[in-house]
Amino acid sequence: MLQVKNLTKIYDGGVKALNNVTFDAPKGQFLAVIGLSGSGKSTLLRCINRLIDPTEGQILWNGEDITAANPEEMRRIRRKIGMVFQHFNLVHRSKVLTNVLAGRLGYVNPAWSLLNRFPKEDMAKALQQLERVGIADKANQRADELSGGQQQRVGIARALMQDPEIILADEPVASLDPVLAHSIMKHLEEINKKDGVTVLCSLHFLDLVHRYADRVIALNEGKLVFEGLPSEIDDKKFKDIYGRDAERVG
Amino acid sequence: MKEPNKNEKKSSPWKSLGTGLAVLAGLIVYAYGFQITKIDLEQLRSERRQESLVRVTRALAQPDIFEYEQVAEAFTAPVYVTCPADGGIVEAPDTSGPYVTVTPSCAEPGEMVTVEGFKFVPNSSGPVRFVPGSDPTNVVELGNDTATTDADGSFAVAIKLPKRPSDEVQFIRVTMRRNVGTPQFTQTARDTWNKIIETVFLALLATTLGTILAIPLSFIAARNLMKSVRSPLTSISLSLLGWPLGIAVGYLLVSWVGTLSAPFAENIPVNVLFVVLTPILASLGLRWALPEEETSKPNKTTQILRLIVLFITVLVAFYGLFQLAHLAINVGLLGIAGLGSLAFLGNFLFQLGDIIAITTPVLGGLATGSALSSFLGRTGQRASERLAPSAIRLLNILFATLAGATLFGLFGWLVEWLYQIGQSVYVLWGPLIVGGLLGLVIALITKPKDTLSTGMVIYYVTRTILNGLRSVEALVMAIVFVIAVGIGPFAGVMALGLHTIVSLAKLYSEQVESIQPGPLEAIQATGANRLQTIIYAVIPQIVPPYISYTMYRWDINVRMSTIIGFVGGGGIGFLLQQNINLLNYRAASAQMLAIAIVVASMDYISSMLREKYV
């Protein structure tokens, strides 16, 4: 159970990226976050694993306040929060396997991981995750030799290595074509439904939201402007979320 | 609205005037430049300079590399000075080999005779001398003529007979030098070879040492990595206190371990035994104390037990290091005595052992210092999270004052050591009080729960030191090191190495600053700590630029090492300077050629490697 309470983020330049956002994400839910570019979706997701420190407000995760955690506690909390990025954020020059194993860094002893040593179980687990996303044969290739869709699968495998209880997906399909988008979303859906992992996913396309999300929250200029079922987004709500000039596509 | 045509430019008289003035100003600048740099072609035209120039250029064009072994063969022909009564009849020469004739075979002093030679080696030359007295092997020679054979091996020289009249027969001696065997390297070439090898290795060592030390420095000189490093004041002051304390304790402790290993210093089997045993023990200890993976938090007893085991393990490891040093020294000594021409391998081992023996206590000190400082820092961090603000304030005041006093006290000690002021008001109590007050003020103005950006402070301090040292030319550093370790390549290695560290650290850190932030973010999000983030997200990204900068630096170091010898830093520069000063341009030319070849091949190799690995 993730509870976000009165979350506000003001950047150094004075930009208010999040303005008093409050919502809950029950365990096992597929929650979509929608909104225009610059509406605060990425900031919101990054506040949850504290890649960005929020200015005010609380984030409670299973009752523990993430915003008050010290660095050591944060390491423990982060390893249960997987993250998938729009630009995949793989380490290009490393092997696919190394990229996936990196998901285990929060668990392994820092001293050993400095020597690039991972326990045998982790190696097996990494191959298993690559198998799960269908690219086990690429394990020993360099990450930048893979296509965009394959790279995102590596990103998902890396998140899965963390044994996550929640996955934050920051526009995971925005830089992929529609066919690939669905295959990636299906992986996320499967992880959500089979493993019971909560997924918090920011999305651009409403048809993807309708197809995959259990619930939707919408941000506009940092404010929460909608919270409800995907089917509840009618034309009026749509204009509230995306502005008056917006038109529905797809 | 009509868009203005951009090509349509109005030509105004003012604009032309402006251009004219700019050209005029440029001319004046250049005219002054000519005056300042003393450009004067009159010098070039003077005959004396042209002659020297031609001489030097010709010498430079003939590097002193090959030579032939030469044999000198002397041939004599009899001659009478003042013709005797019988008209000076001489024996006919043996015409089976090279022979010399004089015509006429007698003449008055001061008269000219023609000396002819036949069947000599073509195109060789040698002196033609008059040998007084009746002994053809007499070493006394008169005259100043030279014979040069033509393509057939013959020559004819007219010489003037000296005023040495005698009744007996005298001789004309022709000494012909000819090259025998295959061309050989000259002494200069051999010296140049020795020194150029020294030069290349000097550059290699300086570059390797510099690179190894520059890499960690480059991380703390990178803004993007250091910016997020913030810690509360309690943690900062405690870790500041931890450094000197840890270094002192660690140094003493490891030195003590060193004395423990001294009794077995001479015994190679014991050395080997320890060198094999200690890593096994250490790795066992490490494996137990640092489990590879942990999903739950261990309890206090386990933690303390682990700490103790880790401590013992580290001591065991240091004991092993000392034994390794003894082993290397002993085996090295054996090698020096018994390996003959491969004795340099023994020497390498010996020196390596010596280096390990000297650096181990220092390493121990630094390791303990960093461990204690990070432990205390973490304790401070925890304390400032858990305790009440008023308690933190109290701790801050206490520790910040102490840390400030310690830091300034150490600084004062350094000042005392450097300048020998000898007044404790300035170098002991003054700094202690000022530092303490400074710490106190900082503790009073910081809010108890605030964090200070330690990262940026470290960043600026590192940057300042790097920039300061970088602005000192390697040549100047070499002068200092020549004083410290004596004339020779070692001083050159130290100077070039230091310069390499500081300049590479800067170049590297700029590469770290320009990496993609995405992977960094992703690795952080997995729960990796700072060091893991560097290893997994930063290092893979910076490998290509690091390699190419290291190559570039190697290139620079090879070129630098050719001139570092000018100030006594070893390498080929010493020879080059010596030969230039001795006006021995042919030798200097050989050295310049060697430098050119090395630099060019270095460039070629580095571009090849870059293509392959980057």
Tab-separated table of C-alpha atoms in Angstrom, chain B residues 162-526:
chain	number	residue	atom	x	y	z
B	162	PRO	CA	111.524	19.101	-47.069
B	163	LYS	CA	114.958	20.500	-46.233
B	164	ARG	CA	116.332	17.236	-44.951
B	165	PRO	CA	119.275	16.443	-47.161
B	166	SER	CA	120.906	13.082	-46.495
B	167	ASP	CA	123.304	10.730	-48.192
B	168	GLU	CA	121.189	7.743	-47.402
B	169	VAL	CA	117.887	6.774	-48.897
B	170	GLN	CA	114.815	8.267	-47.292
B	171	PHE	CA	111.128	7.438	-47.774
B	172	ILE	CA	107.731	8.773	-48.747
B	173	ARG	CA	104.975	7.049	-46.774
B	174	VAL	CA	101.359	6.803	-47.931
B	175	THR	CA	98.937	5.567	-45.298
B	176	MET	CA	95.676	4.419	-46.807
B	177	ARG	CA	92.631	3.896	-44.635
B	178	ARG	CA	89.943	1.610	-45.848
B	179	ASN	CA	86.668	0.359	-44.413
B	180	VAL	CA	86.531	-3.317	-43.642
B	181	GLY	CA	83.603	-5.571	-42.831
B	182	THR	CA	79.967	-4.546	-42.437
B	183	PRO	CA	78.815	-1.201	-41.048
B	184	GLN	CA	78.585	-1.087	-37.270
B	185	PHE	CA	76.745	1.069	-34.808
B	186	THR	CA	78.781	3.913	-33.446
B	187	GLN	CA	79.228	4.516	-29.741
B	188	THR	CA	76.809	7.424	-30.114
B	189	ALA	CA	74.202	5.120	-31.604
B	190	ARG	CA	74.615	2.669	-28.749
B	191	ASP	CA	74.360	5.423	-26.141
B	192	THR	CA	71.334	6.820	-27.914
B	193	TRP	CA	69.702	3.390	-27.921
B	194	ASN	CA	70.285	2.947	-24.189
B	195	LYS	CA	68.899	6.359	-23.417
B	196	ILE	CA	65.894	6.115	-25.704
B	197	ILE	CA	64.920	2.851	-24.011
B	198	GLU	CA	65.240	4.641	-20.689
B	199	THR	CA	63.086	7.409	-22.094
B	200	VAL	CA	60.321	5.095	-23.263
B	201	PHE	CA	60.197	3.275	-19.938
B	202	LEU	CA	60.296	6.538	-18.042
B	203	ALA	CA	57.215	7.624	-19.965
B	204	LEU	CA	55.560	4.244	-19.487
B	205	LEU	CA	56.054	4.197	-15.714
B	206	ALA	CA	55.027	7.818	-15.305
B	207	THR	CA	51.886	7.248	-17.331
B	208	THR	CA	50.874	4.044	-15.549
B	209	LEU	CA	51.466	5.416	-12.069
B	210	GLY	CA	49.751	8.658	-12.982
B	211	THR	CA	46.716	6.924	-14.455
B	212	ILE	CA	46.205	4.633	-11.477
B	213	LEU	CA	46.201	7.522	-9.043
B	214	ALA	CA	44.300	9.924	-11.297
B	215	ILE	CA	41.231	7.684	-11.604
B	216	PRO	CA	40.013	7.908	-7.992
B	217	LEU	CA	40.924	11.605	-7.898
B	218	SER	CA	38.844	12.244	-10.985
B	219	PHE	CA	35.712	11.035	-9.201
B	220	ILE	CA	36.043	13.455	-6.336
B	221	ALA	CA	36.814	16.244	-8.788
B	222	ALA	CA	33.578	15.633	-10.717
B	223	ARG	CA	30.799	18.027	-9.888
B	224	ASN	CA	27.923	15.749	-10.842
B	225	LEU	CA	29.064	13.007	-8.467
B	226	MET	CA	29.969	15.285	-5.579
B	227	LYS	CA	27.018	17.642	-5.696
B	228	SER	CA	24.624	15.243	-3.979
B	229	VAL	CA	27.065	14.419	-1.182
B	230	ARG	CA	25.681	16.152	1.861
B	231	SER	CA	26.068	15.274	5.477
B	232	PRO	CA	25.116	16.734	8.839
B	233	LEU	CA	27.721	18.695	10.772
B	234	THR	CA	28.063	16.022	13.464
B	235	SER	CA	29.028	13.503	10.842
B	236	ILE	CA	31.467	15.886	9.126
B	237	SER	CA	33.287	16.877	12.288
B	238	LEU	CA	33.492	13.292	13.520
B	239	SER	CA	34.884	12.039	10.219
B	240	LEU	CA	37.351	14.946	10.139
B	241	LEU	CA	38.535	13.850	13.575
B	242	GLY	CA	38.638	10.249	12.383
B	243	TRP	CA	41.186	10.872	9.628
B	244	PRO	CA	44.254	11.977	11.611
B	245	LEU	CA	43.404	9.648	14.486
B	246	GLY	CA	42.920	6.688	12.138
B	247	ILE	CA	46.083	7.435	10.159
B	248	ALA	CA	48.168	7.623	13.337
B	249	VAL	CA	46.656	4.496	14.902
B	250	GLY	CA	46.766	2.568	11.626
B	251	TYR	CA	50.374	3.490	10.939
B	252	LEU	CA	51.483	2.427	14.409
B	253	LEU	CA	49.420	-0.755	14.311
B	254	VAL	CA	50.680	-1.856	10.915
B	255	SER	CA	54.255	-0.944	11.815
B	256	TRP	CA	53.822	-3.167	14.868
B	257	VAL	CA	52.619	-5.977	12.607
B	258	GLY	CA	55.750	-5.277	10.563
B	259	THR	CA	57.989	-5.815	13.584
B	260	LEU	CA	56.144	-9.096	14.234
B	261	SER	CA	57.097	-10.298	10.776
B	262	ALA	CA	60.738	-9.196	11.132
B	263	PRO	CA	61.997	-12.380	12.909
B	264	PHE	CA	61.145	-14.454	9.839
B	265	ALA	CA	62.520	-11.913	7.420
B	266	GLU	CA	65.482	-13.942	6.173
B	267	ASN	CA	63.857	-17.328	5.827
B	268	ILE	CA	62.439	-17.928	2.353
B	269	PRO	CA	60.438	-21.114	3.143
B	270	VAL	CA	58.735	-19.353	6.050
B	271	ASN	CA	58.020	-16.378	3.777
B	272	VAL	CA	56.463	-18.645	1.184
B	273	LEU	CA	54.410	-20.415	3.832
B	274	PHE	CA	52.986	-17.125	5.099
B	275	VAL	CA	52.457	-15.702	1.636
B	276	VAL	CA	50.373	-18.758	0.776
B	277	LEU	CA	48.596	-19.034	4.122
B	278	THR	CA	47.612	-15.440	4.812
B	279	PRO	CA	45.536	-14.855	1.659
B	280	ILE	CA	43.631	-18.072	2.359
B	281	LEU	CA	42.992	-17.000	5.953
B	282	ALA	CA	42.130	-13.482	4.843
B	283	SER	CA	39.685	-14.628	2.194
B	284	LEU	CA	38.042	-17.017	4.655
B	285	GLY	CA	37.702	-14.193	7.132
B	286	LEU	CA	36.353	-11.843	4.484
B	287	ARG	CA	33.842	-14.387	3.283
B	288	TRP	CA	32.550	-14.853	6.770
B	289	ALA	CA	32.567	-11.204	7.755
B	290	LEU	CA	31.167	-9.880	4.484
B	291	PRO	CA	28.408	-12.210	3.275
B	292	GLU	CA	27.653	-11.828	-0.396
B	293	GLU	CA	24.005	-11.125	0.033
B	294	GLU	CA	21.777	-10.312	2.919
B	295	THR	CA	18.049	-9.888	2.858
B	296	SER	CA	17.485	-9.239	6.545
B	297	LYS	CA	19.358	-7.079	8.991
B	298	PRO	CA	21.829	-9.001	11.189
B	299	ASN	CA	21.604	-8.577	14.967
B	300	LYS	CA	24.057	-6.615	17.069
B	301	THR	CA	26.174	-9.545	18.296
B	302	THR	CA	26.755	-10.780	14.760
B	303	GLN	CA	27.651	-7.291	13.655
B	304	ILE	CA	30.214	-6.862	16.424
B	305	LEU	CA	31.621	-10.347	15.843
B	306	ARG	CA	31.957	-9.548	12.162
B	307	LEU	CA	33.759	-6.317	12.919
B	308	ILE	CA	36.247	-8.157	15.131
B	309	VAL	CA	36.838	-10.847	12.519
B	310	LEU	CA	37.246	-8.183	9.850
B	311	PHE	CA	39.799	-6.368	12.017
B	312	ILE	CA	41.812	-9.558	12.588
B	313	THR	CA	41.531	-10.415	8.897
B	314	VAL	CA	42.935	-7.045	7.914
B	315	LEU	CA	45.839	-7.466	10.341
B	316	VAL	CA	46.505	-10.947	8.935
B	317	ALA	CA	46.415	-9.486	5.421
B	318	PHE	CA	48.950	-6.838	6.362
B	319	TYR	CA	51.142	-9.503	7.951
B	320	GLY	CA	50.947	-11.346	4.656
B	321	LEU	CA	51.933	-8.178	2.811
B	322	PHE	CA	55.034	-7.795	4.964
B	323	GLN	CA	55.947	-11.411	4.359
B	324	LEU	CA	55.404	-10.868	0.656
B	325	ALA	CA	57.772	-7.920	0.806
B	326	HIS	CA	60.418	-10.052	2.585
B	327	LEU	CA	59.927	-12.845	0.080
B	328	ALA	CA	60.296	-10.486	-2.868
B	329	ILE	CA	63.417	-8.944	-1.332
B	330	ASN	CA	65.002	-12.326	-0.578
B	331	VAL	CA	64.179	-13.894	-3.930
B	332	GLY	CA	65.223	-10.683	-5.630
B	333	LEU	CA	68.615	-10.768	-3.906
B	334	LEU	CA	69.067	-14.390	-4.995
B	335	GLY	CA	68.130	-13.367	-8.511
B	336	ILE	CA	70.599	-10.490	-8.564
B	337	ALA	CA	73.339	-12.846	-7.453
B	338	GLY	CA	72.519	-15.772	-9.710
B	339	LEU	CA	70.638	-14.750	-12.822
B	340	GLY	CA	73.501	-13.175	-14.756
B	341	SER	CA	72.157	-11.101	-17.609
B	342	LEU	CA	68.597	-11.470	-16.279
B	343	ALA	CA	69.601	-9.906	-12.968
B	344	PHE	CA	67.300	-6.979	-13.701
B	345	LEU	CA	64.370	-9.306	-12.931
B	346	GLY	CA	65.870	-9.930	-9.531
B	347	ASN	CA	66.367	-6.230	-9.042
B	348	PHE	CA	62.754	-5.619	-10.030
B	349	LEU	CA	61.593	-8.103	-7.372
B	350	PHE	CA	63.897	-6.571	-4.807
B	351	GLN	CA	62.699	-3.041	-5.512
B	352	LEU	CA	59.087	-4.202	-5.544
B	353	GLY	CA	59.562	-5.822	-2.154
B	354	ASP	CA	61.168	-2.648	-0.892
B	355	ILE	CA	58.268	-0.577	-2.195
B	356	ILE	CA	55.752	-2.894	-0.511
B	357	ALA	CA	57.685	-2.794	2.746
B	358	ILE	CA	57.816	1.003	2.717
B	359	THR	CA	54.269	1.655	1.575
B	360	THR	CA	52.467	-0.962	3.660
B	361	PRO	CA	52.450	1.059	6.913
B	362	VAL	CA	51.373	4.143	4.959
B	363	LEU	CA	48.638	2.132	3.268
B	364	GLY	CA	47.610	0.770	6.631
B	365	GLY	CA	47.450	4.278	8.024
B	366	LEU	CA	45.353	5.546	5.136
B	367	ALA	CA	43.055	2.509	5.254
B	368	THR	CA	42.515	2.833	8.985
B	369	GLY	CA	42.054	6.561	8.605
B	370	SER	CA	39.357	6.178	5.988
B	371	ALA	CA	37.705	3.332	7.888
B	372	LEU	CA	37.647	5.202	11.176
B	373	SER	CA	36.526	8.391	9.494
B	374	SER	CA	33.671	6.691	7.684
B	375	PHE	CA	32.684	4.774	10.799
B	376	LEU	CA	32.649	7.932	12.909
B	377	GLY	CA	30.898	9.792	10.104
B	378	ARG	CA	28.191	7.184	10.010
B	379	THR	CA	27.864	7.265	13.760
B	380	GLY	CA	27.474	11.022	13.535
B	381	GLN	CA	24.877	10.608	10.797
B	382	ARG	CA	22.888	8.191	12.954
B	383	ALA	CA	23.214	10.363	16.009
B	384	SER	CA	21.932	13.406	14.179
B	385	GLU	CA	18.956	11.411	12.913
B	386	ARG	CA	17.952	9.980	16.253
B	387	LEU	CA	18.832	12.520	18.897
B	388	ALA	CA	16.839	15.578	19.854
B	389	PRO	CA	17.873	18.893	18.236
B	390	SER	CA	19.281	20.294	21.468
B	391	ALA	CA	21.457	17.237	22.029
B	392	ILE	CA	22.682	17.426	18.438
B	393	ARG	CA	23.538	21.073	18.905
B	394	LEU	CA	25.592	20.185	21.962
B	395	LEU	CA	27.397	17.404	20.080
B	396	ASN	CA	27.954	19.729	17.119
B	397	ILE	CA	29.490	22.411	19.309
B	398	LEU	CA	31.782	19.889	20.957
B	399	PHE	CA	32.925	17.991	17.874
B	400	ALA	CA	33.033	20.909	15.438
B	401	THR	CA	35.248	22.839	17.868
B	402	LEU	CA	37.492	19.822	18.303
B	403	ALA	CA	37.636	19.127	14.562
B	404	GLY	CA	38.363	22.756	13.724
B	405	ALA	CA	41.107	22.914	16.345
B	406	THR	CA	42.649	19.635	15.130
B	407	LEU	CA	42.583	20.686	11.491
B	408	PHE	CA	44.106	24.092	12.131
B	409	GLY	CA	46.557	22.593	14.599
B	410	LEU	CA	47.817	20.205	11.955
B	411	PHE	CA	48.028	23.094	9.522
B	412	GLY	CA	50.028	25.054	12.076
B	413	TRP	CA	52.353	22.096	12.517
B	414	LEU	CA	52.891	22.056	8.746
B	415	VAL	CA	53.627	25.791	8.761
B	416	GLU	CA	56.086	25.284	11.613
B	417	TRP	CA	57.787	22.478	9.748
B	418	LEU	CA	58.032	24.505	6.542
B	419	TYR	CA	59.038	27.889	7.897
B	420	GLN	CA	60.519	27.040	11.312
B	421	ILE	CA	58.884	29.973	12.988
B	422	GLY	CA	59.385	28.468	16.411
B	423	GLN	CA	56.826	30.587	18.202
B	424	SER	CA	54.062	28.477	19.661
B	425	VAL	CA	51.662	31.454	19.670
B	426	TYR	CA	51.627	31.432	15.893
B	427	VAL	CA	52.013	27.778	15.094
B	428	LEU	CA	50.257	25.994	17.959
B	429	TRP	CA	47.933	27.965	20.216
B	430	GLY	CA	46.897	30.474	17.580
B	431	PRO	CA	45.728	27.928	15.019
B	432	LEU	CA	44.149	25.764	17.725
B	433	ILE	CA	42.105	28.658	19.071
B	434	VAL	CA	41.195	30.053	15.642
B	435	GLY	CA	40.190	26.594	14.373
B	436	GLY	CA	38.210	25.854	17.497
B	437	LEU	CA	36.401	29.181	17.281
B	438	LEU	CA	35.660	28.639	13.599
B	439	GLY	CA	34.205	25.202	14.354
B	440	LEU	CA	32.204	26.696	17.198
B	441	VAL	CA	30.792	29.457	14.998
B	442	ILE	CA	29.836	26.962	12.280
B	443	ALA	CA	28.197	24.745	14.885
B	444	LEU	CA	26.254	27.698	16.262
B	445	ILE	CA	24.979	28.991	12.926
B	446	THR	CA	23.974	25.610	11.447
B	447	LYS	CA	20.591	24.309	12.403
B	448	PRO	CA	20.974	20.939	14.145
B	449	LYS	CA	19.201	18.880	11.460
B	450	ASP	CA	20.699	20.733	8.476
B	451	THR	CA	23.051	19.016	6.085
B	452	LEU	CA	26.080	20.759	4.627
B	453	SER	CA	27.294	20.082	1.111
B	454	THR	CA	30.550	18.344	1.971
B	455	GLY	CA	30.776	17.102	-1.588
B	456	MET	CA	31.150	20.554	-3.054
B	457	VAL	CA	33.767	21.533	-0.463
B	458	ILE	CA	35.821	18.461	-1.321
B	459	TYR	CA	35.234	19.189	-5.003
B	460	TYR	CA	36.520	22.755	-4.773
B	461	VAL	CA	39.500	21.827	-2.604
B	462	THR	CA	40.501	19.018	-4.980
B	463	ARG	CA	40.032	21.213	-8.031
B	464	THR	CA	42.129	23.995	-6.541
B	465	ILE	CA	44.970	21.629	-5.664
B	466	LEU	CA	44.814	20.008	-9.103
B	467	ASN	CA	44.845	23.340	-10.911
B	468	GLY	CA	47.668	24.646	-8.767
B	469	LEU	CA	49.871	21.624	-9.323
B	470	ARG	CA	48.954	21.425	-12.993
B	471	SER	CA	50.237	24.920	-13.602
B	472	VAL	CA	53.700	23.848	-12.448
B	473	GLU	CA	55.531	22.540	-15.487
B	474	ALA	CA	56.845	18.987	-15.300
B	475	LEU	CA	60.293	20.406	-15.979
B	476	VAL	CA	60.126	22.497	-12.820
B	477	MET	CA	58.838	19.523	-10.834
B	478	ALA	CA	61.761	17.531	-12.159
B	479	ILE	CA	64.183	20.055	-10.685
B	480	VAL	CA	62.577	19.559	-7.267
B	481	PHE	CA	62.651	15.781	-7.568
B	482	VAL	CA	66.242	15.810	-8.762
B	483	ILE	CA	67.054	17.439	-5.449
B	484	ALA	CA	64.922	14.887	-3.588
B	485	VAL	CA	66.067	11.637	-5.196
B	486	GLY	CA	69.152	12.617	-7.151
B	487	ILE	CA	69.905	12.995	-10.849
B	488	GLY	CA	68.534	10.202	-12.978
B	489	PRO	CA	65.422	8.724	-14.525
B	490	PHE	CA	63.771	8.109	-11.146
B	491	ALA	CA	63.430	11.853	-10.630
B	492	GLY	CA	61.972	12.096	-14.123
B	493	VAL	CA	59.434	9.358	-13.367
B	494	MET	CA	58.340	11.141	-10.198
B	495	ALA	CA	58.021	14.522	-11.911
B	496	LEU	CA	56.206	13.249	-14.983
B	497	GLY	CA	54.079	10.945	-12.830
B	498	LEU	CA	52.938	13.777	-10.585
B	499	HIS	CA	52.175	15.985	-13.526
B	500	THR	CA	50.308	13.126	-15.180
B	501	ILE	CA	48.197	12.576	-12.065
B	502	VAL	CA	47.035	16.156	-11.856
B	503	SER	CA	46.427	16.771	-15.522
B	504	LEU	CA	44.742	13.422	-16.150
B	505	ALA	CA	42.583	13.819	-13.045
B	506	LYS	CA	41.266	17.055	-14.476
B	507	LEU	CA	40.658	15.665	-17.958
B	508	TYR	CA	39.075	12.516	-16.529
B	509	SER	CA	36.812	14.424	-14.180
B	510	GLU	CA	35.499	16.465	-17.077
B	511	GLN	CA	34.587	13.202	-18.787
B	512	VAL	CA	32.808	12.035	-15.650
B	513	GLU	CA	30.862	15.281	-15.658
B	514	SER	CA	29.665	14.690	-19.191
B	515	ILE	CA	28.300	11.151	-18.789
B	516	GLN	CA	24.652	10.369	-19.433
B	517	PRO	CA	22.672	10.841	-16.221
B	518	GLY	CA	20.105	8.153	-17.130
B	519	PRO	CA	22.071	5.022	-16.179
B	520	LEU	CA	23.241	6.783	-13.015
B	521	GLU	CA	19.638	7.345	-12.042
B	522	ALA	CA	18.695	3.778	-12.896
B	523	ILE	CA	21.470	2.238	-10.828
B	524	GLN	CA	20.680	4.514	-7.890
B	525	ALA	CA	17.046	3.454	-8.112
B	526	THR	CA	18.007	-0.186	-7.536
